[in-house]
mmCIF file with all atom_site columns, C-alpha atoms in Angstrom:
data_model
loop_
_atom_site.group_PDB
_atom_site.id
_atom_site.type_symbol
_atom_site.label_atom_id
_atom_site.label_alt_id
_atom_site.label_comp_id
_atom_site.label_asym_id
_atom_site.label_entity_id
_atom_site.label_seq_id
_atom_site.pdbx_PDB_ins_code
_atom_site.Cartn_x
_atom_site.Cartn_y
_atom_site.Cartn_z
_atom_site.occupancy
_atom_site.B_iso_or_equiv
_atom_site.pdbx_formal_charge
_atom_site.auth_seq_id
_atom_site.auth_comp_id
_atom_site.auth_asym_id
_atom_site.auth_atom_id
_atom_site.pdbx_PDB_model_num
ATOM 1   C CA . MET D 1 1   ? 10.924  8.102   -5.251  1.00 0.00 ? 15  MET D CA 1
ATOM 2   C CA . PRO D 1 2   ? 12.599  5.470   -2.877  1.00 0.00 ? 16  PRO D CA 1
ATOM 3   C CA . THR D 1 3   ? 14.845  6.746   -0.310  1.00 0.00 ? 17  THR D CA 1
ATOM 4   C CA . ASP D 1 4   ? 17.504  5.451   2.087   1.00 0.00 ? 18  ASP D CA 1
ATOM 5   C CA . GLN D 1 5   ? 15.375  6.539   5.080   1.00 0.00 ? 19  GLN D CA 1
ATOM 6   C CA . SER D 1 6   ? 14.631  4.302   7.986   1.00 0.00 ? 20  SER D CA 1
ATOM 7   C CA . VAL D 1 7   ? 11.170  2.941   7.651   1.00 0.00 ? 21  VAL D CA 1
ATOM 8   C CA . ASP D 1 8   ? 11.752  2.108   11.400  1.00 0.00 ? 22  ASP D CA 1
ATOM 9   C CA . SER D 1 9   ? 12.634  5.463   12.430  1.00 0.00 ? 23  SER D CA 1
ATOM 10  C CA . PHE D 1 10  ? 9.813   6.873   10.495  1.00 0.00 ? 24  PHE D CA 1
ATOM 11  C CA . LEU D 1 11  ? 7.300   4.316   11.883  1.00 0.00 ? 25  LEU D CA 1
ATOM 12  C CA . SER D 1 12  ? 8.712   4.967   15.294  1.00 0.00 ? 26  SER D CA 1
ATOM 13  C CA . ALA D 1 13  ? 7.901   8.863   14.987  1.00 0.00 ? 27  ALA D CA 1
ATOM 14  C CA . VAL D 1 14  ? 4.546   8.545   13.743  1.00 0.00 ? 28  VAL D CA 1
ATOM 15  C CA . GLN D 1 15  ? 2.083   10.217  15.934  1.00 0.00 ? 29  GLN D CA 1
ATOM 16  C CA . PRO D 1 16  ? -0.484  10.225  17.729  1.00 0.00 ? 30  PRO D CA 1
ATOM 17  C CA . GLN D 1 17  ? 0.429   6.984   19.436  1.00 0.00 ? 31  GLN D CA 1
ATOM 18  C CA . ALA D 1 18  ? -2.925  4.838   18.185  1.00 0.00 ? 32  ALA D CA 1
ATOM 19  C CA . LYS D 1 19  ? -1.756  5.802   14.621  1.00 0.00 ? 33  LYS D CA 1
ATOM 20  C CA . ALA D 1 20  ? 1.744   4.643   15.314  1.00 0.00 ? 34  ALA D CA 1
ATOM 21  C CA . GLU D 1 21  ? 0.766   1.465   16.744  1.00 0.00 ? 35  GLU D CA 1
ATOM 22  C CA . ASP D 1 22  ? -1.784  0.870   13.755  1.00 0.00 ? 36  ASP D CA 1
ATOM 23  C CA . ALA D 1 23  ? 0.900   1.734   11.318  1.00 0.00 ? 37  ALA D CA 1
ATOM 24  C CA . GLN D 1 24  ? 3.352   -1.120  13.004  1.00 0.00 ? 38  GLN D CA 1
ATOM 25  C CA . VAL D 1 25  ? 0.374   -3.496  12.736  1.00 0.00 ? 39  VAL D CA 1
ATOM 26  C CA . LEU D 1 26  ? -0.013  -2.489  8.720   1.00 0.00 ? 40  LEU D CA 1
ATOM 27  C CA . ASP D 1 27  ? 3.893   -2.929  8.451   1.00 0.00 ? 41  ASP D CA 1
ATOM 28  C CA . ALA D 1 28  ? 3.487   -6.504  9.446   1.00 0.00 ? 42  ALA D CA 1
ATOM 29  C CA . LEU D 1 29  ? 0.730   -7.369  7.712   1.00 0.00 ? 43  LEU D CA 1
ATOM 30  C CA . PHE D 1 30  ? 2.207   -5.806  4.540   1.00 0.00 ? 44  PHE D CA 1
ATOM 31  C CA . ARG D 1 31  ? 5.691   -7.513  5.210   1.00 0.00 ? 45  ARG D CA 1
ATOM 32  C CA . LYS D 1 32  ? 3.702   -10.947 6.008   1.00 0.00 ? 46  LYS D CA 1
ATOM 33  C CA . THR D 1 33  ? 1.305   -10.668 2.908   1.00 0.00 ? 47  THR D CA 1
ATOM 34  C CA . THR D 1 34  ? 3.857   -9.271  0.345   1.00 0.00 ? 48  THR D CA 1
ATOM 35  C CA . GLY D 1 35  ? 7.117   -11.280 1.517   1.00 0.00 ? 49  GLY D CA 1
ATOM 36  C CA . PHE D 1 36  ? 8.831   -7.778  0.704   1.00 0.00 ? 50  PHE D CA 1
ATOM 37  C CA . GLU D 1 37  ? 11.085  -5.810  3.021   1.00 0.00 ? 51  GLU D CA 1
ATOM 38  C CA . PRO D 1 38  ? 9.572   -1.767  3.107   1.00 0.00 ? 52  PRO D CA 1
ATOM 39  C CA . VAL D 1 39  ? 11.086  1.076   1.917   1.00 0.00 ? 53  VAL D CA 1
ATOM 40  C CA . LEU D 1 40  ? 10.409  4.734   2.440   1.00 0.00 ? 54  LEU D CA 1
ATOM 41  C CA . TRP D 1 41  ? 9.094   6.486   -0.546  1.00 0.00 ? 55  TRP D CA 1
ATOM 42  C CA . GLY D 1 42  ? 9.474   10.213  -0.436  1.00 0.00 ? 56  GLY D CA 1
ATOM 43  C CA . PRO D 1 43  ? 8.741   11.654  3.018   1.00 0.00 ? 57  PRO D CA 1
ATOM 44  C CA . SER D 1 44  ? 5.984   9.397   4.414   1.00 0.00 ? 58  SER D CA 1
ATOM 45  C CA . ILE D 1 45  ? 4.928   6.355   2.107   1.00 0.00 ? 59  ILE D CA 1
ATOM 46  C CA . VAL D 1 46  ? 6.074   3.080   3.087   1.00 0.00 ? 60  VAL D CA 1
ATOM 47  C CA . GLY D 1 47  ? 6.359   0.748   0.113   1.00 0.00 ? 61  GLY D CA 1
ATOM 48  C CA . TYR D 1 48  ? 6.686   -2.966  -0.560  1.00 0.00 ? 62  TYR D CA 1
ATOM 49  C CA . GLY D 1 49  ? 7.703   -4.248  -3.989  1.00 0.00 ? 63  GLY D CA 1
ATOM 50  C CA . ARG D 1 50  ? 8.160   -1.866  -6.750  1.00 0.00 ? 64  ARG D CA 1
ATOM 51  C CA . TYR D 1 51  ? 7.528   -2.002  -10.702 1.00 0.00 ? 65  TYR D CA 1
ATOM 52  C CA . HIS D 1 52  ? 8.855   -0.278  -13.593 1.00 0.00 ? 66  HIS D CA 1
ATOM 53  C CA . TYR D 1 53  ? 6.410   1.533   -16.144 1.00 0.00 ? 67  TYR D CA 1
ATOM 54  C CA . ARG D 1 54  ? 6.381   2.650   -19.425 1.00 0.00 ? 68  ARG D CA 1
ATOM 55  C CA . TYR D 1 55  ? 3.292   4.042   -21.145 1.00 0.00 ? 69  TYR D CA 1
ATOM 56  C CA . LYS D 1 56  ? 2.932   4.345   -24.929 1.00 0.00 ? 70  LYS D CA 1
ATOM 57  C CA . SER D 1 57  ? 3.784   8.065   -24.789 1.00 0.00 ? 71  SER D CA 1
ATOM 58  C CA . GLY D 1 58  ? 7.246   7.077   -23.667 1.00 0.00 ? 72  GLY D CA 1
ATOM 59  C CA . ARG D 1 59  ? 7.153   8.210   -20.190 1.00 0.00 ? 73  ARG D CA 1
ATOM 60  C CA . GLU D 1 60  ? 8.647   5.723   -17.845 1.00 0.00 ? 74  GLU D CA 1
ATOM 61  C CA . GLY D 1 61  ? 9.330   5.432   -14.168 1.00 0.00 ? 75  GLY D CA 1
ATOM 62  C CA . VAL D 1 62  ? 9.399   3.158   -11.157 1.00 0.00 ? 76  VAL D CA 1
ATOM 63  C CA . HIS D 1 63  ? 6.821   3.091   -8.444  1.00 0.00 ? 77  HIS D CA 1
ATOM 64  C CA . LEU D 1 64  ? 5.938   1.076   -5.164  1.00 0.00 ? 78  LEU D CA 1
ATOM 65  C CA . ALA D 1 65  ? 3.762   -1.753  -6.030  1.00 0.00 ? 79  ALA D CA 1
ATOM 66  C CA . THR D 1 66  ? 1.846   -1.643  -2.550  1.00 0.00 ? 80  THR D CA 1
ATOM 67  C CA . GLY D 1 67  ? 2.103   0.194   0.726   1.00 0.00 ? 81  GLY D CA 1
ATOM 68  C CA . PHE D 1 68  ? 0.864   2.721   3.088   1.00 0.00 ? 82  PHE D CA 1
ATOM 69  C CA . SER D 1 69  ? 1.103   5.930   4.615   1.00 0.00 ? 83  SER D CA 1
ATOM 70  C CA . PRO D 1 70  ? -0.102  7.139   8.247   1.00 0.00 ? 84  PRO D CA 1
ATOM 71  C CA . ARG D 1 71  ? -1.737  10.197  7.393   1.00 0.00 ? 85  ARG D CA 1
ATOM 72  C CA . LYS D 1 72  ? -3.475  12.469  10.044  1.00 0.00 ? 86  LYS D CA 1
ATOM 73  C CA . ALA D 1 73  ? -6.996  12.097  8.529   1.00 0.00 ? 87  ALA D CA 1
ATOM 74  C CA . ALA D 1 74  ? -6.765  8.532   8.050   1.00 0.00 ? 88  ALA D CA 1
ATOM 75  C CA . HIS D 1 75  ? -4.240  5.769   6.518   1.00 0.00 ? 89  HIS D CA 1
ATOM 76  C CA . SER D 1 76  ? -4.033  6.018   2.889   1.00 0.00 ? 90  SER D CA 1
ATOM 77  C CA . ILE D 1 77  ? -3.477  2.166   1.911   1.00 0.00 ? 91  ILE D CA 1
ATOM 78  C CA . TYR D 1 78  ? -2.198  1.934   -1.855  1.00 0.00 ? 92  TYR D CA 1
ATOM 79  C CA . ILE D 1 79  ? -3.281  -1.560  -2.619  1.00 0.00 ? 93  ILE D CA 1
ATOM 80  C CA . MET D 1 80  ? -5.482  -1.115  -5.832  1.00 0.00 ? 94  MET D CA 1
ATOM 81  C CA . PRO D 1 81  ? -3.845  -0.563  -8.870  1.00 0.00 ? 95  PRO D CA 1
ATOM 82  C CA . GLY D 1 82  ? -6.837  0.817   -10.869 1.00 0.00 ? 96  GLY D CA 1
ATOM 83  C CA . TYR D 1 83  ? -7.108  -2.086  -13.319 1.00 0.00 ? 97  TYR D CA 1
ATOM 84  C CA . ALA D 1 84  ? -9.670  -4.238  -11.617 1.00 0.00 ? 98  ALA D CA 1
ATOM 85  C CA . ASP D 1 85  ? -13.145 -4.144  -9.622  1.00 0.00 ? 99  ASP D CA 1
ATOM 86  C CA . PHE D 1 86  ? -12.273 -5.311  -6.169  1.00 0.00 ? 100 PHE D CA 1
ATOM 87  C CA . SER D 1 87  ? -15.880 -4.633  -4.928  1.00 0.00 ? 101 SER D CA 1
ATOM 88  C CA . HIS D 1 88  ? -16.201 -7.994  -3.969  1.00 0.00 ? 102 HIS D CA 1
ATOM 89  C CA . ILE D 1 89  ? -13.525 -7.958  -1.191  1.00 0.00 ? 103 ILE D CA 1
ATOM 90  C CA . LEU D 1 90  ? -14.138 -4.368  -0.312  1.00 0.00 ? 104 LEU D CA 1
ATOM 91  C CA . SER D 1 91  ? -17.655 -5.302  0.516   1.00 0.00 ? 105 SER D CA 1
ATOM 92  C CA . ARG D 1 92  ? -16.092 -7.517  3.265   1.00 0.00 ? 106 ARG D CA 1
ATOM 93  C CA . LEU D 1 93  ? -13.727 -5.312  4.482   1.00 0.00 ? 107 LEU D CA 1
ATOM 94  C CA . GLY D 1 94  ? -15.341 -2.824  7.038   1.00 0.00 ? 108 GLY D CA 1
ATOM 95  C CA . LYS D 1 95  ? -15.668 0.559   7.447   1.00 0.00 ? 109 LYS D CA 1
ATOM 96  C CA . HIS D 1 96  ? -13.270 2.416   4.558   1.00 0.00 ? 110 HIS D CA 1
ATOM 97  C CA . LYS D 1 97  ? -13.314 4.819   1.857   1.00 0.00 ? 111 LYS D CA 1
ATOM 98  C CA . HIS D 1 98  ? -11.663 4.405   -1.228  1.00 0.00 ? 112 HIS D CA 1
ATOM 99  C CA . GLY D 1 99  ? -10.651 6.200   -4.616  1.00 0.00 ? 113 GLY D CA 1
ATOM 100 C CA . LYS D 1 100 ? -9.701  4.668   -7.850  1.00 0.00 ? 114 LYS D CA 1
ATOM 101 C CA . SER D 1 101 ? -6.116  3.265   -6.472  1.00 0.00 ? 115 SER D CA 1
ATOM 102 C CA . CYS D 1 102 ? -6.330  4.145   -2.723  1.00 0.00 ? 116 CYS D CA 1
ATOM 103 C CA . LEU D 1 103 ? -7.705  2.858   0.401   1.00 0.00 ? 117 LEU D CA 1
ATOM 104 C CA . TYR D 1 104 ? -8.703  5.373   3.343   1.00 0.00 ? 118 TYR D CA 1
ATOM 105 C CA . VAL D 1 105 ? -8.972  3.706   6.968   1.00 0.00 ? 119 VAL D CA 1
ATOM 106 C CA . LYS D 1 106 ? -9.509  5.863   10.009  1.00 0.00 ? 120 LYS D CA 1
ATOM 107 C CA . LYS D 1 107 ? -8.408  3.166   12.354  1.00 0.00 ? 121 LYS D CA 1
ATOM 108 C CA . LEU D 1 108 ? -7.501  -0.598  11.953  1.00 0.00 ? 122 LEU D CA 1
ATOM 109 C CA . ALA D 1 109 ? -10.167 -1.621  14.340  1.00 0.00 ? 123 ALA D CA 1
ATOM 110 C CA . ASP D 1 110 ? -12.711 -0.532  11.718  1.00 0.00 ? 124 ASP D CA 1
ATOM 111 C CA . VAL D 1 111 ? -11.527 -3.165  9.125   1.00 0.00 ? 125 VAL D CA 1
ATOM 112 C CA . ASP D 1 112 ? -11.079 -7.072  9.121   1.00 0.00 ? 126 ASP D CA 1
ATOM 113 C CA . LEU D 1 113 ? -7.398  -7.428  8.654   1.00 0.00 ? 127 LEU D CA 1
ATOM 114 C CA . ASP D 1 114 ? -7.714  -10.674 6.749   1.00 0.00 ? 128 ASP D CA 1
ATOM 115 C CA . VAL D 1 115 ? -9.547  -9.304  4.271   1.00 0.00 ? 129 VAL D CA 1
ATOM 116 C CA . LEU D 1 116 ? -7.192  -6.424  3.914   1.00 0.00 ? 130 LEU D CA 1
ATOM 117 C CA . SER D 1 117 ? -4.397  -9.074  3.343   1.00 0.00 ? 131 SER D CA 1
ATOM 118 C CA . GLU D 1 118 ? -6.654  -10.499 0.760   1.00 0.00 ? 132 GLU D CA 1
ATOM 119 C CA . LEU D 1 119 ? -7.058  -7.157  -0.770  1.00 0.00 ? 133 LEU D CA 1
ATOM 120 C CA . ILE D 1 120 ? -3.385  -6.591  -0.769  1.00 0.00 ? 134 ILE D CA 1
ATOM 121 C CA . GLN D 1 121 ? -2.657  -9.800  -2.459  1.00 0.00 ? 135 GLN D CA 1
ATOM 122 C CA . ALA D 1 122 ? -5.343  -9.245  -5.101  1.00 0.00 ? 136 ALA D CA 1
ATOM 123 C CA . GLY D 1 123 ? -3.907  -5.914  -5.825  1.00 0.00 ? 137 GLY D CA 1
ATOM 124 C CA . LEU D 1 124 ? -0.678  -7.395  -6.275  1.00 0.00 ? 138 LEU D CA 1
ATOM 125 C CA . GLU D 1 125 ? -1.652  -10.134 -8.575  1.00 0.00 ? 139 GLU D CA 1
ATOM 126 C CA . ASP D 1 126 ? -3.691  -7.739  -10.603 1.00 0.00 ? 140 ASP D CA 1
ATOM 127 C CA . LEU D 1 127 ? -0.646  -5.235  -10.812 1.00 0.00 ? 141 LEU D CA 1
ATOM 128 C CA . ALA D 1 128 ? 1.590   -8.246  -11.952 1.00 0.00 ? 142 ALA D CA 1
ATOM 129 C CA . GLN D 1 129 ? -0.599  -8.932  -14.949 1.00 0.00 ? 143 GLN D CA 1
ATOM 130 C CA . LYS D 1 130 ? 0.133   -5.555  -16.474 1.00 0.00 ? 144 LYS D CA 1
ATOM 131 C CA . TRP D 1 131 ? 3.751   -4.802  -14.874 1.00 0.00 ? 145 TRP D CA 1
ATOM 132 C CA . SER D 1 132 ? 6.541   -6.989  -13.604 1.00 0.00 ? 146 SER D CA 1
ATOM 133 C CA . VAL D 1 133 ? 6.473   -6.501  -9.801  1.00 0.00 ? 147 VAL D CA 1
ATOM 134 C CA . GLU D 1 134 ? 10.117  -6.724  -8.125  1.00 0.00 ? 148 GLU D CA 1
ATOM 135 C CA . PRO D 1 135 ? 11.044  -7.169  -4.560  1.00 0.00 ? 149 PRO D CA 1
ATOM 136 C CA . THR D 1 136 ? 12.402  -4.180  -2.924  1.00 0.00 ? 150 THR D CA 1
#
């Protein structure tokens, strides 16, 4: 869930310093690519945009549209909603691992930031085909 905690304070406390610097770069990239202001979701996820979902089962809620978390092992980047195959973009990204809807990058120097921006945009466009994405 979104919180009222300061994203700037959270990012400035990230350790080690190299991960904090990467987190600042990610924040700038997400802001520029999405046009959304960041919101801290839970204790450690920086989110950009949100969407309300309602499943056929009746379960519903609000979730961040895209974002990242500077985790200890790697940056977790939440950019692929899981509805489309982005292998054509991922093949150009650089060194990473990924699950169904999450990308893992140890350091930003390992990836092409222009391709990452393209992937963020493609993920948002894919998500918007299923749910209405709103600014945060």
